[in-house]
Short mmCIF file of C-alpha atoms and ligand atoms in Angstrom, two decimals:
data_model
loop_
_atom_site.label_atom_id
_atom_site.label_comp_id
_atom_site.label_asym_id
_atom_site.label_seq_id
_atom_site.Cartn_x
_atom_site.Cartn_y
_atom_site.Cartn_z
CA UNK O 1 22.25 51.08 19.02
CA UNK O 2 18.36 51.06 19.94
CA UNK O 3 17.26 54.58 20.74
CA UNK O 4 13.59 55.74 22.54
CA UNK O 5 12.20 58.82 21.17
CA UNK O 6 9.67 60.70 22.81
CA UNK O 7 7.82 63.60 21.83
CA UNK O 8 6.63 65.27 24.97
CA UNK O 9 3.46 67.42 26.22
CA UNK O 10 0.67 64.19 26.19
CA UNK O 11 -1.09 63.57 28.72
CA UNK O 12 -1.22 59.86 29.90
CA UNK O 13 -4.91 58.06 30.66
CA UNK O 14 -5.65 54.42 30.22
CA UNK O 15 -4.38 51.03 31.86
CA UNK O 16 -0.83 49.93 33.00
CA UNK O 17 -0.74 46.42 33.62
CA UNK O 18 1.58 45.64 36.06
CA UNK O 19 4.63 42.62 35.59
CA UNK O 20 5.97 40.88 38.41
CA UNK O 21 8.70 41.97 40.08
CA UNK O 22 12.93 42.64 38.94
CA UNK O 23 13.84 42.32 42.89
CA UNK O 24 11.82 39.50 43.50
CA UNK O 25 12.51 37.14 40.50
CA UNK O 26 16.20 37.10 40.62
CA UNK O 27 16.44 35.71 44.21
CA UNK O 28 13.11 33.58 43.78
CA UNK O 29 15.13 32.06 40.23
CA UNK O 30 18.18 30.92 43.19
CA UNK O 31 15.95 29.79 45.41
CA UNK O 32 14.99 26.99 42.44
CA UNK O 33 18.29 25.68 42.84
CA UNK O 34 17.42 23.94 46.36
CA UNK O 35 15.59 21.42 44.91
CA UNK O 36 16.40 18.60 43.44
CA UNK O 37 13.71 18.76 41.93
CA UNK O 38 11.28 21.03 39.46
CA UNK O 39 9.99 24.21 40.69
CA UNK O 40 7.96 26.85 38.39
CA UNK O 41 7.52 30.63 38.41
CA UNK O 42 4.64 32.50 36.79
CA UNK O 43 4.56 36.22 36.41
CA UNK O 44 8.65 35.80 35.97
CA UNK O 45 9.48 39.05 33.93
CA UNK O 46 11.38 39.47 30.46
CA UNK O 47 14.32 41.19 31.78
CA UNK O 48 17.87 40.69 30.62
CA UNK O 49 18.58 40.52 34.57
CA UNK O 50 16.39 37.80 34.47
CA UNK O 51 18.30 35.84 31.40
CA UNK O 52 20.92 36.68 33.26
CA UNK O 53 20.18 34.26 36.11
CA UNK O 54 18.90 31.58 33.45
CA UNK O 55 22.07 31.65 32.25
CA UNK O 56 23.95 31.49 35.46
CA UNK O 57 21.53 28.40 36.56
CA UNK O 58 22.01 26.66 33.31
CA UNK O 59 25.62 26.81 33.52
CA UNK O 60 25.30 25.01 36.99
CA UNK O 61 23.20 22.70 35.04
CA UNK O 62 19.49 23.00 35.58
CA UNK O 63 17.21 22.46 32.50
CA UNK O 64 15.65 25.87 32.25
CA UNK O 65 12.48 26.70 29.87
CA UNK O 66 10.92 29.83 29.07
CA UNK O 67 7.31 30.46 27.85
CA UNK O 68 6.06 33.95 28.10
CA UNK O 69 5.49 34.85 31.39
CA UNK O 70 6.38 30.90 32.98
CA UNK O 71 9.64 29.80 33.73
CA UNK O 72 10.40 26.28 34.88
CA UNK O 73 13.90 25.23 36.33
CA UNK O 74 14.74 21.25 37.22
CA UNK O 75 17.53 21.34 39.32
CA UNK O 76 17.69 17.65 39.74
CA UNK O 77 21.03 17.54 38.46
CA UNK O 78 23.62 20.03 39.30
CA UNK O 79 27.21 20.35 37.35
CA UNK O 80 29.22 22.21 39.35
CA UNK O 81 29.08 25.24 42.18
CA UNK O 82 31.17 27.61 40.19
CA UNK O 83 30.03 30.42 38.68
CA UNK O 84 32.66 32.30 36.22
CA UNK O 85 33.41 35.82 36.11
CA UNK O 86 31.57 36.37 32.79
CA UNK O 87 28.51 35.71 34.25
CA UNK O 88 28.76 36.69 37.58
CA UNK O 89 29.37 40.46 36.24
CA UNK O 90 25.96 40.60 34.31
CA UNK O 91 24.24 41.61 37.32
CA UNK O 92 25.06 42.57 41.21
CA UNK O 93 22.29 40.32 42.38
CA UNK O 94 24.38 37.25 41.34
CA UNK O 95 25.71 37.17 44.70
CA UNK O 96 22.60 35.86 46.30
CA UNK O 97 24.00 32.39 44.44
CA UNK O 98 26.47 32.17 46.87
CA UNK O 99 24.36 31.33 50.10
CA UNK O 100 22.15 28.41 47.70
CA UNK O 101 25.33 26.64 45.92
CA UNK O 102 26.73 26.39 49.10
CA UNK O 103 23.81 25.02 50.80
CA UNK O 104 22.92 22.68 47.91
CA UNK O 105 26.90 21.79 47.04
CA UNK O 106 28.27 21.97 50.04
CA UNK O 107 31.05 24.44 47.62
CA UNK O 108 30.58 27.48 46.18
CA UNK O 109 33.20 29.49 43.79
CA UNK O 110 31.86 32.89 42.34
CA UNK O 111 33.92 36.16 41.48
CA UNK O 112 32.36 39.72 42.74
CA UNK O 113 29.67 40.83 40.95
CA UNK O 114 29.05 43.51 38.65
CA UNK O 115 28.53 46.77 38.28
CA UNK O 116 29.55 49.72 40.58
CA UNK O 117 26.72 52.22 39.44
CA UNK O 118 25.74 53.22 42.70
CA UNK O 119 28.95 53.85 44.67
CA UNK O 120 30.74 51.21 46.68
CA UNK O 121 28.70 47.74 47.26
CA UNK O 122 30.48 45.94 49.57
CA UNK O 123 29.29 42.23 50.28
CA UNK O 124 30.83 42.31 54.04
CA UNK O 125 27.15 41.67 55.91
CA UNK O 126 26.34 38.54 52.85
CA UNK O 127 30.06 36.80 53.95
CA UNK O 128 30.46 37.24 57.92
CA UNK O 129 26.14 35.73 57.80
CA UNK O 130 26.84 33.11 55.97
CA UNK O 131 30.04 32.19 58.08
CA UNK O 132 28.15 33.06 61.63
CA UNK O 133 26.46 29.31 59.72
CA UNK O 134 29.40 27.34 59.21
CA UNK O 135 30.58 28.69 56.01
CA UNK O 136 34.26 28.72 55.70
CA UNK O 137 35.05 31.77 53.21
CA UNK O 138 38.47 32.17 51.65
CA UNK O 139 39.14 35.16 49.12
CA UNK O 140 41.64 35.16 46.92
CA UNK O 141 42.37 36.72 43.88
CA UNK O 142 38.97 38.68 43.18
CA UNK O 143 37.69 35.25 43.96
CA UNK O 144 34.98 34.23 46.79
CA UNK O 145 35.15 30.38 47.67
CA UNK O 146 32.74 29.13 50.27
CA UNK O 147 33.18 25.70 52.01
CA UNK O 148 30.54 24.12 54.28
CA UNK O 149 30.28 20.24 55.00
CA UNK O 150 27.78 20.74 57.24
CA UNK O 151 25.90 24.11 57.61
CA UNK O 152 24.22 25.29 61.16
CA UNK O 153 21.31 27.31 62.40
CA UNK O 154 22.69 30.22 64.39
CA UNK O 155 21.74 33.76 65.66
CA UNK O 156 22.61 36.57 63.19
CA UNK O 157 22.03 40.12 64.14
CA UNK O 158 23.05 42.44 60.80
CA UNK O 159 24.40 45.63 61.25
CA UNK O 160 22.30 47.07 58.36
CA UNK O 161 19.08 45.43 57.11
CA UNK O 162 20.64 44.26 54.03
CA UNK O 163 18.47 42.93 51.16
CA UNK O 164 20.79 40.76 49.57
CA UNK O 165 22.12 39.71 52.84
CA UNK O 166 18.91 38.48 53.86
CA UNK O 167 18.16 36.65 50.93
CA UNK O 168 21.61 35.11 51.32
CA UNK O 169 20.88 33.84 54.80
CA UNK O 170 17.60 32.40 54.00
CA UNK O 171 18.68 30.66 51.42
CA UNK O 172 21.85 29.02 53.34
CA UNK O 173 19.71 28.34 56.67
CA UNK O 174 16.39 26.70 55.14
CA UNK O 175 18.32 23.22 54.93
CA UNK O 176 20.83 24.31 57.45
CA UNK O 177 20.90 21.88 60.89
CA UNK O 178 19.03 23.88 63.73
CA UNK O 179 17.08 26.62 64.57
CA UNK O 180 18.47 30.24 62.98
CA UNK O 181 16.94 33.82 64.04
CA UNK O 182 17.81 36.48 61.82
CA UNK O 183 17.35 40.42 63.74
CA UNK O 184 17.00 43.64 61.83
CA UNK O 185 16.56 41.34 58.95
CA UNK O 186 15.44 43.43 55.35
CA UNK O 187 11.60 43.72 55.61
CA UNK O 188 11.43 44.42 52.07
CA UNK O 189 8.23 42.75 50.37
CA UNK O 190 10.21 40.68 48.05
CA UNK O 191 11.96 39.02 51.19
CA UNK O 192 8.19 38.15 52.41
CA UNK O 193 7.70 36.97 48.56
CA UNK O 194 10.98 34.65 48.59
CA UNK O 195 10.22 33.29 52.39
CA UNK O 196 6.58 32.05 50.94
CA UNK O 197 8.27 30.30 48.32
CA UNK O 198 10.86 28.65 50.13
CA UNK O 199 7.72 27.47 52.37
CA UNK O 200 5.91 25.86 49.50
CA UNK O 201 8.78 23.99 49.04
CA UNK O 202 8.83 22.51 52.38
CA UNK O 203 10.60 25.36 54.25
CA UNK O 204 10.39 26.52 57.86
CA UNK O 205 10.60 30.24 58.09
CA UNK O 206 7.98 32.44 60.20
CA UNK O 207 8.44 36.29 60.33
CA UNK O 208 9.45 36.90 56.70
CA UNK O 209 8.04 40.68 56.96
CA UNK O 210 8.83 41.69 60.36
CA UNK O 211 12.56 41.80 60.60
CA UNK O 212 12.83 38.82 62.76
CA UNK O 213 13.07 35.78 60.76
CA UNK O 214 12.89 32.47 62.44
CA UNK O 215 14.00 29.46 60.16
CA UNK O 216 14.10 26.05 61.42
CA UNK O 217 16.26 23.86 59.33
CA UNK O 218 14.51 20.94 57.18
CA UNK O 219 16.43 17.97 55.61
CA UNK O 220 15.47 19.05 51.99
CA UNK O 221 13.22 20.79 50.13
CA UNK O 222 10.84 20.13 46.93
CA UNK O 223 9.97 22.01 43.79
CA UNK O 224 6.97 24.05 44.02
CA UNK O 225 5.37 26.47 42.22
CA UNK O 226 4.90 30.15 42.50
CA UNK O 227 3.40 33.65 40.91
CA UNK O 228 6.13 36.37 41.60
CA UNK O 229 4.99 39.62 43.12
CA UNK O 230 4.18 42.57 41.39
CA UNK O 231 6.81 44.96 40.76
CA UNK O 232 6.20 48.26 43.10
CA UNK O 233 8.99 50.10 41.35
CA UNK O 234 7.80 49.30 38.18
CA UNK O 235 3.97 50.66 39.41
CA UNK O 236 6.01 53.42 40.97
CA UNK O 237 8.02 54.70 38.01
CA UNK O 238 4.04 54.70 35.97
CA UNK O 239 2.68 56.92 39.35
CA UNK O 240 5.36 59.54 38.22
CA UNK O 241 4.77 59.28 34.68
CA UNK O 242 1.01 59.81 35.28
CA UNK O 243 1.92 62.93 37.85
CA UNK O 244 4.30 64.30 35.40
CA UNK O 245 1.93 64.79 32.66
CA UNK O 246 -1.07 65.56 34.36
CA UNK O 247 -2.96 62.35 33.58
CA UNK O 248 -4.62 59.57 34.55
CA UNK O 249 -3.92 55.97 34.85
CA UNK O 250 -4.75 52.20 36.81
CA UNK O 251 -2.30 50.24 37.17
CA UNK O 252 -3.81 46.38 37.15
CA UNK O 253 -2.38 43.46 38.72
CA UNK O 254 -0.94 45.78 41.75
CA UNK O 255 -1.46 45.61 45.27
CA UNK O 256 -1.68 48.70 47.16
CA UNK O 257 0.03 48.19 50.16
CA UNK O 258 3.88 47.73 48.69
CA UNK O 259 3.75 50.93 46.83
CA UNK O 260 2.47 52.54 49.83
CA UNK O 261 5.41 54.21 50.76
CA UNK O 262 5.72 56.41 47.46
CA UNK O 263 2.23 57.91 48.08
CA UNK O 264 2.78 60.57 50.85
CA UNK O 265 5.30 62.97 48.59
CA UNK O 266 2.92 62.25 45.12
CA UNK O 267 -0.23 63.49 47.62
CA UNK O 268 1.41 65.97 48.81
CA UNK O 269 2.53 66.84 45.12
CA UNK O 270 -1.45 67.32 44.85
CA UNK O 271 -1.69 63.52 43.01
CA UNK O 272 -4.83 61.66 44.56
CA UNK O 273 -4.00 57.81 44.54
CA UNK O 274 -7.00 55.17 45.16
CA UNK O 275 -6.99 51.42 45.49
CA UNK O 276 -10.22 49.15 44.14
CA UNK O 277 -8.45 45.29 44.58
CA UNK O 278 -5.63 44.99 43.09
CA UNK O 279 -5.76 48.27 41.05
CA UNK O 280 -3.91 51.42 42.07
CA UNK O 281 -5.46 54.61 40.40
CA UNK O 282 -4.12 58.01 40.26
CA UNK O 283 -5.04 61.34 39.21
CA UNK O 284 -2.37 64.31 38.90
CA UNK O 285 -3.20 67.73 39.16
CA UNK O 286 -2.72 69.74 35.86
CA UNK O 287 0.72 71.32 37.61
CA UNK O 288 2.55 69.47 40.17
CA UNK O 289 3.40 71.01 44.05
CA UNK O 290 6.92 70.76 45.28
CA UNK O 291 7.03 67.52 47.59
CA UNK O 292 9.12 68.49 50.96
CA UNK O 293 11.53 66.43 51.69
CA UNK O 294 11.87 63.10 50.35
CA UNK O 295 14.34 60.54 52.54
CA UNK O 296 14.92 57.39 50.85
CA UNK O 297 14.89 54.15 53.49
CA UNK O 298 14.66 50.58 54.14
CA UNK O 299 10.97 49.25 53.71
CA UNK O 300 8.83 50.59 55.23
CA UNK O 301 10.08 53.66 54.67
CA UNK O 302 10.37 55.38 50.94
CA UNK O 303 11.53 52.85 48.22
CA UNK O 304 15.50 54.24 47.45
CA UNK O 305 14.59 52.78 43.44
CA UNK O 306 12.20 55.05 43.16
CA UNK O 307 13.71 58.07 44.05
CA UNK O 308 15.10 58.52 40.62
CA UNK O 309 11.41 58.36 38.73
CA UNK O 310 10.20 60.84 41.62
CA UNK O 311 13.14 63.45 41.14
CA UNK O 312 12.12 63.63 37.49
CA UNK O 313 8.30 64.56 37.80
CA UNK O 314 9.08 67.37 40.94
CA UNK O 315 11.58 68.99 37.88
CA UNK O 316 8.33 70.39 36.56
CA UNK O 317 6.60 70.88 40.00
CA UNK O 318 5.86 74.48 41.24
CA UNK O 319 8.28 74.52 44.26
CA UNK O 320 10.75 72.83 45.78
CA UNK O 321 11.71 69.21 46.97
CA UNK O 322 14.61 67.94 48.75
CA UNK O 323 15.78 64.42 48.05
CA UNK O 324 18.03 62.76 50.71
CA UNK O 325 19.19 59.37 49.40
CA UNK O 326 20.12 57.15 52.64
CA UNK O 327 20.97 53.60 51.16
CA UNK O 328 23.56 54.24 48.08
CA UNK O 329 26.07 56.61 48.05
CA UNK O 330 26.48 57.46 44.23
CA UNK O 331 22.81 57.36 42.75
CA UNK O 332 22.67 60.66 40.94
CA UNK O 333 24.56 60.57 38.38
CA UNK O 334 21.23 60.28 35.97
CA UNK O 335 21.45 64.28 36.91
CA UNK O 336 23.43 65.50 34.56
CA UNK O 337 21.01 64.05 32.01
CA UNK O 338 18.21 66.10 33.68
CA UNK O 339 20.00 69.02 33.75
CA UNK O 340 20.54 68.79 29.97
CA UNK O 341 16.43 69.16 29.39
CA UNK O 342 16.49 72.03 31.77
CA UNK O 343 16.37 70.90 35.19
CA UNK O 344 17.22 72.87 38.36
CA UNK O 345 19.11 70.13 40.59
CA UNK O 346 21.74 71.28 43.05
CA UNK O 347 23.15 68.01 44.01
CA UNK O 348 25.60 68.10 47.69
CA UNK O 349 26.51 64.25 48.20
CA UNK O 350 23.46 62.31 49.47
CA UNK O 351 21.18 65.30 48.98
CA UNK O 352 19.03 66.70 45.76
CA UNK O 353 17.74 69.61 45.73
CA UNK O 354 15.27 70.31 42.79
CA UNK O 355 13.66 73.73 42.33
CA UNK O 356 10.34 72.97 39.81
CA UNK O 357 10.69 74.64 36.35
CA UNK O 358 7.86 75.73 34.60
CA UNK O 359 8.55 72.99 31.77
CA UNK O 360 11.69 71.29 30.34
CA UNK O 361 12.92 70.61 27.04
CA UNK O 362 13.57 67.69 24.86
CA UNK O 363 17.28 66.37 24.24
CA UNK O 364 19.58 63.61 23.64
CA UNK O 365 20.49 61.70 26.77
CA UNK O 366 21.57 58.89 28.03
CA UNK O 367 20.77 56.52 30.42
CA UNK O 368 23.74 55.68 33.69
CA UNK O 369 22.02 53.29 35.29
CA UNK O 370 18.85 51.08 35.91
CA UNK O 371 16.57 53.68 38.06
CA UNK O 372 18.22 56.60 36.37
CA UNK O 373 17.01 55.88 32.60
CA UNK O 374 13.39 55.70 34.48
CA UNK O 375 13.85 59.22 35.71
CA UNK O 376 14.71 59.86 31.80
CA UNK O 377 11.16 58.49 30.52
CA UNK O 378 9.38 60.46 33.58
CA UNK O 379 11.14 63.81 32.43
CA UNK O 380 10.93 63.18 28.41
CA UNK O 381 6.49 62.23 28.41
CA UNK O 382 6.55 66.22 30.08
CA UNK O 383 9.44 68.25 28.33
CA UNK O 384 8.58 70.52 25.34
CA UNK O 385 9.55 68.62 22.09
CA UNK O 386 11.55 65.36 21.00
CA UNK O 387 13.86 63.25 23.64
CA UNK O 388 15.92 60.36 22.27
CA UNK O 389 17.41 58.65 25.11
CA UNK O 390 20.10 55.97 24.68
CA UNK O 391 21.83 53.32 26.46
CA UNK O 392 18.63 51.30 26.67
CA UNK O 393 20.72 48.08 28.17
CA UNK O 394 20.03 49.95 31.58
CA UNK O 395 16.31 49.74 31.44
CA UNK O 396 15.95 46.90 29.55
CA UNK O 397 17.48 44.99 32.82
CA UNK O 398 13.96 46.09 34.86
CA UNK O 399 11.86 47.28 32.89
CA UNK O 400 9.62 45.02 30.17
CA UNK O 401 8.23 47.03 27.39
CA UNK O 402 8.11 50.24 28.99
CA UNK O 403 7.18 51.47 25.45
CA UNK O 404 4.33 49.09 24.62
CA UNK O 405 2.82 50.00 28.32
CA UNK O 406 2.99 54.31 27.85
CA UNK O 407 1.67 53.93 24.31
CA UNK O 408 -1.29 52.24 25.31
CA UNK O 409 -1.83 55.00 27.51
CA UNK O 410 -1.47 57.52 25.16
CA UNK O 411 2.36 58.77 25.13
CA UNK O 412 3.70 59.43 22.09
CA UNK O 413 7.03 57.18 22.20
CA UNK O 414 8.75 54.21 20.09
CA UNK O 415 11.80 52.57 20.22
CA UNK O 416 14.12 51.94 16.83
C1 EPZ I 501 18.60 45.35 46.60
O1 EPZ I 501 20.00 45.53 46.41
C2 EPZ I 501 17.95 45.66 45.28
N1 EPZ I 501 18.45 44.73 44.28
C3 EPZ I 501 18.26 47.10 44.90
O2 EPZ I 501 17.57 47.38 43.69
C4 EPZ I 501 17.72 48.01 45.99
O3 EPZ I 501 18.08 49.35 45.69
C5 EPZ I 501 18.32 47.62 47.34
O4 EPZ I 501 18.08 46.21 47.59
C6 EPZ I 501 17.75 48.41 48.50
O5 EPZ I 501 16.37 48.27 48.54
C7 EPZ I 501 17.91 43.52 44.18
O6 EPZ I 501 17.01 43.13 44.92
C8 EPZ I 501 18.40 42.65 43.08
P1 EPZ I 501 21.30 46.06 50.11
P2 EPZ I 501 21.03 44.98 47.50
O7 EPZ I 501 22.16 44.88 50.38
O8 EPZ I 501 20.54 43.69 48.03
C9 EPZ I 501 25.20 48.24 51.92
C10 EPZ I 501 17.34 48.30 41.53
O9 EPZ I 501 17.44 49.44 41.02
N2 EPZ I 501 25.77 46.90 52.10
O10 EPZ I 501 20.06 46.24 50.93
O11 EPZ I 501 22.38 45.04 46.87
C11 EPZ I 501 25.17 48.60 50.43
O12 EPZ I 501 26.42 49.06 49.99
C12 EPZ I 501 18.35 47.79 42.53
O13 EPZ I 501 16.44 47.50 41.22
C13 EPZ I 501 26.97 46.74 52.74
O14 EPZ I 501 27.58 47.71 53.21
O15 EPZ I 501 20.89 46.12 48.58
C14 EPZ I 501 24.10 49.64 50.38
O16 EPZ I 501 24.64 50.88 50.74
C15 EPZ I 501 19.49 48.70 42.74
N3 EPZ I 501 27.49 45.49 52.87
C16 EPZ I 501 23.12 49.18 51.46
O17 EPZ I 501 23.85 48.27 52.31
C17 EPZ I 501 26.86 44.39 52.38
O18 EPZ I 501 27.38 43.27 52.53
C18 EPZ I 501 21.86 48.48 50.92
O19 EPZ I 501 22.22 47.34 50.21
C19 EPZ I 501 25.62 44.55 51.73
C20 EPZ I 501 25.08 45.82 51.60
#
């Protein structure tokens, strides 16, 4: 079992390059599956979330290669729409298949997806979209089957601005017949990422980022090719790290604007964050303030992935800062870990309330869940002495060589 060990107290300075983006790839990877034809993605990250989706697309039969950062998919000959359990359970975001095999099959079989880390995820909103277009959905024995012989544009209002649900719609509408409008669609950047994709391959969408999405139905769409966003949780997750220790970092190949909303509680933590291009600098103070109150919401509010990375550098702040997680109902259970370094965390359901110590201490922990083993690195490159955290399949599904990217800015860390 592959174990991180960090010995804390270094303070980090140099250059973070930036990958592209977890939450962005996966959907972008279904999108592919439109075609039938060859599409190609460049800045496509080496996640196991990702192989996860190669996997699920080769089993419908695309010819998928991988070459460092490029990944090309040909989708000019599909098997079957039937995904089986085994693969569906690799990742939750599999579900975002659903509204693509059915547009491109006309059937779509899939189980639920996997993993229940967060507290209940329903798919309700992804199901009653897709049949507000003509989907017929029967579910039967932990299975999902979606029928459509013809799919149609229609007006979808979600309850809840639903990333996944989004996604799902686009997906199912761009070939749909008609006109369909989307309101209090996700506004997430990654849905602004997929909709420019899905228009370089001959789609019709306008309004990707501003909640109203207008998508005119086309016959069929081409490959094309495409550079995936940077990841701003990934860039978020290194702001904390470089806050936490008192450093200094850029982070390269990373627009400003979609990590905005993390930079309010790391100013007000004293951090002073500047943007040349498509660098992001930061400078932390040598101690950390408390941050207020932190609300986790949909874009643009603050991100609710990296809440967890956050938490762990106001541990060591001098005061106090109130988390109040909005979107997931169980995403704290990286606390205990926390706690076992020396953390003060009082944790009431969706609230956190973390009163700064002056330092924490190194342990064995383990990681729960994706965002969570962040939070772990964050506290670890601060706490007095050694850390060895385990469970590294949770990072190592969005995170690519987090070790490779803090030793080159001077933490002391390796993996073994
Ligand atoms: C996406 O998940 C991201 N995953 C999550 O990132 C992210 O935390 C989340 O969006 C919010 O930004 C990917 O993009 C692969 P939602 P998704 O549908 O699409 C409820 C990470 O760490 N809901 O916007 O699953 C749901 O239970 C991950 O990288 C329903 O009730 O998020 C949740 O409370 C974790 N019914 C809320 O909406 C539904 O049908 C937000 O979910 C769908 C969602």
């Amino acid at each position: 079992m592959d174990t991180i060990h960090i010995c804390g107290g270094y303070r980090l300075d140099g250059e973070i390059p930036i990958h592209g983006a977890k939450n962005s790839a996966l959907p972008l990877l279904v999108a592919t599956l439109l075609a039938a034809d060859v599409s190609e993605l460049t800045n496509c990250p080496r996640l196991s979330d990702v192989t996860a989706s190669l996997a699920i697309l080769r089993h419908l039969g695309c010819v998928v290669t991988q070459a460092e950062d490029r990944v090309t998919v040909d989708a000019a000959h599909l098997r079957c729409g039937h995904v089986p359990d085994e693969l569906m359970r690799a990742m939750r975001s599999s579900i975002v298949f659903l509204g693509a095999i059915v547009a491109r099959c006309g059937e779509a079989v899939l189980t639920y997806p996997g993993g229940c880390e967060l507290g209940p995820r329903p798919i309700d909103l992804h199901l009653s979209a897709l049949r507000r277009l003509g989907v017929q959905v029967t579910e039967e024995h932990g299975r999902i089957c979606c029928r459509a012989t013809r799919l149609r544009g229609a007006e979808i209002a979600l309850p809840f601005p639903s990333v996944g649900a989004t996604e799902n719609v686009l997906l199912a509408a761009c070939t749909a017949e008609g006109t369909t409008v989307l309101r209090h669609a996700a506004r997430e950047p990654e849905i602004a990422d997929l909709c420019g994709f899905l228009n370089a391959c001959g789609a019709r969408i306008r309004g990707g980022d501003s909640g109203t999405v207008v998508i005119e139905g086309v016959p069929r769409l081409h490959g094309a090719c495409h550079r995936v966003m940077a990841d701003r949780i990934e860039a978020a997750t290194y702001l904390a790290a470089a806050a936490v220790t008192g450093g200094r970092l850029t982070l390269t190949h990373c627009p400003a604007l979609p990590v905005s909303p993390v930079f309010a509680p790391l100013e007000q933590a004293g951090c002073v964050i500047t943007a040349t291009g498509d660098s992001l600098h930061i400078q932390a103070p040598s101690r950390l303030c408390g941050m207020g109150m932190v609300r986790t919401l949909p874009y643009p509010g603050f991100p609710t992935d990296a809440a967890a990375p956050l938490l762990a550098a106001a541990c060591v702040a001098q005061g106090t800062t109130v988390f109040v997680e909005t979107i997931f109902e169980n995403r704290y259970r990286y606390v205990d870990e926390l706690t076992r370094m020396g953390a003060r965390i009082r944790v009431d359901g969706r609230v956190a309330v973390v009163e700064g110590v002056d330092a924490l201490n190194g342990a064995d922990v383990a990681c729960t869940d994706l965002r969570g083993g962040a939070a772990l690195l964050v506290a670890a490159l601060a706490a007095r002495g050694d850390t060895r955290i385990t469970e590294l399949h949770h990072l190592d599904r969005g995170y690519e060589d987090p070790v490779g990217c803090l030793q080159r800015a001077g933490a002391s860390v390796c993996r073994r």
